[in-house]
Amino acid sequence: MKLLEGKTVLVTGASTGIGRAAAIGAARHGADVAINYLHADDAAHSCTEAIKELGRTAIAVKGDVSDPQTAQEFVAKAVETFGKVDVMISNAGICPFHAFLDIPLEVVEQTFQVNLHGAYFMVQAAAQQMVKQGHGGSIVAVSSISALVGGEYQTHYTPTKAGVHSLMQSTAIALGKFGIRCNSVLPGTILTEINKDDLKDAEKREYMEARTPLGRLGQPEDLAGPIVFLASDMAAYVTGAALLVDGGMYVNLQ
Ligand code: RM4
């Protein structure tokens, strides 16, 4: 069963990790895909090639999501190529772990600008196009378990993920009248580039695994199904929702 047959899906931060998995997952479900990325040209090319091998069309558009113009250009390029935007998956994010008391201002500012401002601009640009098209759409933001709980070295990061979660709640209200659904996924600890160094600490990795009832940390591919579901008409009456994808970590107190 292909849940996104004939849809055009846009994914930010999709050269690696959750974004890449979501982009390829959408293609597996019949979508043509536009990916945004910032640095990794080869990885972005690898992602679009993987999508083309699935028989779908794919483009990669380079841009820094913290620049509001990037969102406008990304949507415009997708419309130029595919004629429409059906789904926006706002995924791009960073998590430069750092202690609270001596964190450099530029680390705080960059994290806020990429994770929250970037999501805001991308969601807004996609919604503007969807409203213009007049046939609704679906927006899925990648928030985090960190929207709900904290991290000692993530004081600059967790507020952005809480903000993304809240953004989906408010845009669900603002855009419902246009038939545009807005939802978030809340990944737990997923093995990606943004936490590769942090999880090199064997003690920390063992602690995070022990906190996870399913007994393992997540892989980016674990997010593809939930994201495709929320993007698809299978979730036709789901908006303003938040879906934990965390192996049970959040509920595991004892
Ligand atoms: C998530 C969660 C994970 C961490 C990543 C970077 O929100 O905090 O534990 O590895 O962020």
mmCIF file of N, CA and C in Angstrom, residues 15 23 48 53 67 69-70 78 89 96 98 102 106 119 131 136 183 187 192 194 196 201 239 241 246 250:
data_model
loop_
_atom_site.group_PDB
_atom_site.id
_atom_site.type_symbol
_atom_site.label_atom_id
_atom_site.label_comp_id
_atom_site.label_asym_id
_atom_site.label_seq_id
_atom_site.Cartn_x
_atom_site.Cartn_y
_atom_site.Cartn_z
ATOM 1 N N SER A 15 19.874 15.414 4.095
ATOM 2 C CA SER A 15 21.032 14.705 3.525
ATOM 3 C C SER A 15 21.421 13.496 4.383
ATOM 4 N N ALA A 23 12.615 11.217 3.757
ATOM 5 C CA ALA A 23 12.559 11.484 2.310
ATOM 6 C C ALA A 23 12.467 10.183 1.521
ATOM 7 N N THR A 48 19.102 11.739 -3.062
ATOM 8 C CA THR A 48 18.262 11.887 -4.270
ATOM 9 C C THR A 48 18.433 10.683 -5.193
ATOM 10 N N GLU A 53 16.209 5.720 -7.583
ATOM 11 C CA GLU A 53 16.256 4.251 -7.750
ATOM 12 C C GLU A 53 14.923 3.609 -7.394
ATOM 13 N N ASP A 67 17.770 31.234 7.445
ATOM 14 C CA ASP A 67 17.530 32.405 6.574
ATOM 15 C C ASP A 67 16.123 32.299 5.994
ATOM 16 N N GLN A 69 14.689 33.523 3.587
ATOM 17 C CA GLN A 69 14.658 33.429 2.113
ATOM 18 C C GLN A 69 14.830 31.987 1.652
ATOM 19 N N THR A 70 15.548 31.200 2.435
ATOM 20 C CA THR A 70 15.771 29.791 2.059
ATOM 21 C C THR A 70 14.449 29.055 1.919
ATOM 22 N N ALA A 78 10.549 23.708 -5.591
ATOM 23 C CA ALA A 78 9.703 22.500 -5.614
ATOM 24 C C ALA A 78 8.504 22.716 -6.531
ATOM 25 N N ILE A 89 7.878 18.331 5.483
ATOM 26 C CA ILE A 89 8.437 17.692 6.676
ATOM 27 C C ILE A 89 9.571 18.588 7.165
ATOM 28 N N PRO A 96 24.128 21.185 19.474
ATOM 29 C CA PRO A 96 25.519 21.276 19.964
ATOM 30 C C PRO A 96 25.547 21.231 21.490
ATOM 31 N N HIS A 98 26.129 21.560 25.239
ATOM 32 C CA HIS A 98 27.013 22.508 25.943
ATOM 33 C C HIS A 98 26.443 22.788 27.325
ATOM 34 N N ASP A 102 28.277 28.554 30.878
ATOM 35 C CA ASP A 102 29.320 29.241 30.083
ATOM 36 C C ASP A 102 29.109 29.056 28.582
ATOM 37 N N GLU A 106 26.824 32.701 20.609
ATOM 38 C CA GLU A 106 26.576 32.292 19.225
ATOM 39 C C GLU A 106 26.019 30.867 19.134
ATOM 40 N N ALA A 119 12.262 26.210 11.416
ATOM 41 C CA ALA A 119 10.999 25.475 11.313
ATOM 42 C C ALA A 119 9.862 26.445 11.006
ATOM 43 N N VAL A 131 -2.101 27.053 0.727
ATOM 44 C CA VAL A 131 -3.306 27.887 0.702
ATOM 45 C C VAL A 131 -3.562 28.381 -0.729
ATOM 46 N N GLY A 136 -5.582 21.922 0.437
ATOM 47 C CA GLY A 136 -5.088 21.420 1.710
ATOM 48 C C GLY A 136 -3.655 20.950 1.647
ATOM 49 N N ASN A 183 1.164 18.457 12.436
ATOM 50 C CA ASN A 183 1.440 17.518 13.525
ATOM 51 C C ASN A 183 2.938 17.427 13.765
ATOM 52 N N PRO A 187 10.800 12.300 18.444
ATOM 53 C CA PRO A 187 11.759 11.196 18.524
ATOM 54 C C PRO A 187 12.426 11.138 19.892
ATOM 55 N N THR A 192 22.021 9.482 15.241
ATOM 56 C CA THR A 192 22.216 10.327 14.056
ATOM 57 C C THR A 192 23.526 11.108 14.203
ATOM 58 N N ILE A 194 23.831 14.187 14.818
ATOM 59 C CA ILE A 194 23.828 15.265 15.824
ATOM 60 C C ILE A 194 24.141 14.748 17.221
ATOM 61 N N LYS A 196 26.190 11.775 17.564
ATOM 62 C CA LYS A 196 27.242 10.755 17.408
ATOM 63 C C LYS A 196 28.339 10.936 18.452
ATOM 64 N N ASP A 201 30.327 8.333 24.501
ATOM 65 C CA ASP A 201 30.507 8.066 25.934
ATOM 66 C C ASP A 201 29.735 6.788 26.274
ATOM 67 N N THR A 239 -4.768 16.383 13.546
ATOM 68 C CA THR A 239 -4.048 17.659 13.433
ATOM 69 C C THR A 239 -3.849 18.243 14.825
ATOM 70 N N ALA A 241 -1.566 17.162 16.712
ATOM 71 C CA ALA A 241 -1.136 16.030 17.541
ATOM 72 C C ALA A 241 0.383 15.946 17.624
ATOM 73 N N ASP A 246 9.835 6.868 20.576
ATOM 74 C CA ASP A 246 10.969 6.887 21.506
ATOM 75 C C ASP A 246 11.261 5.544 22.164
ATOM 76 N N TYR A 250 10.080 7.907 27.255
ATOM 77 C CA TYR A 250 9.474 9.011 28.002
ATOM 78 C C TYR A 250 8.706 8.520 29.224
#
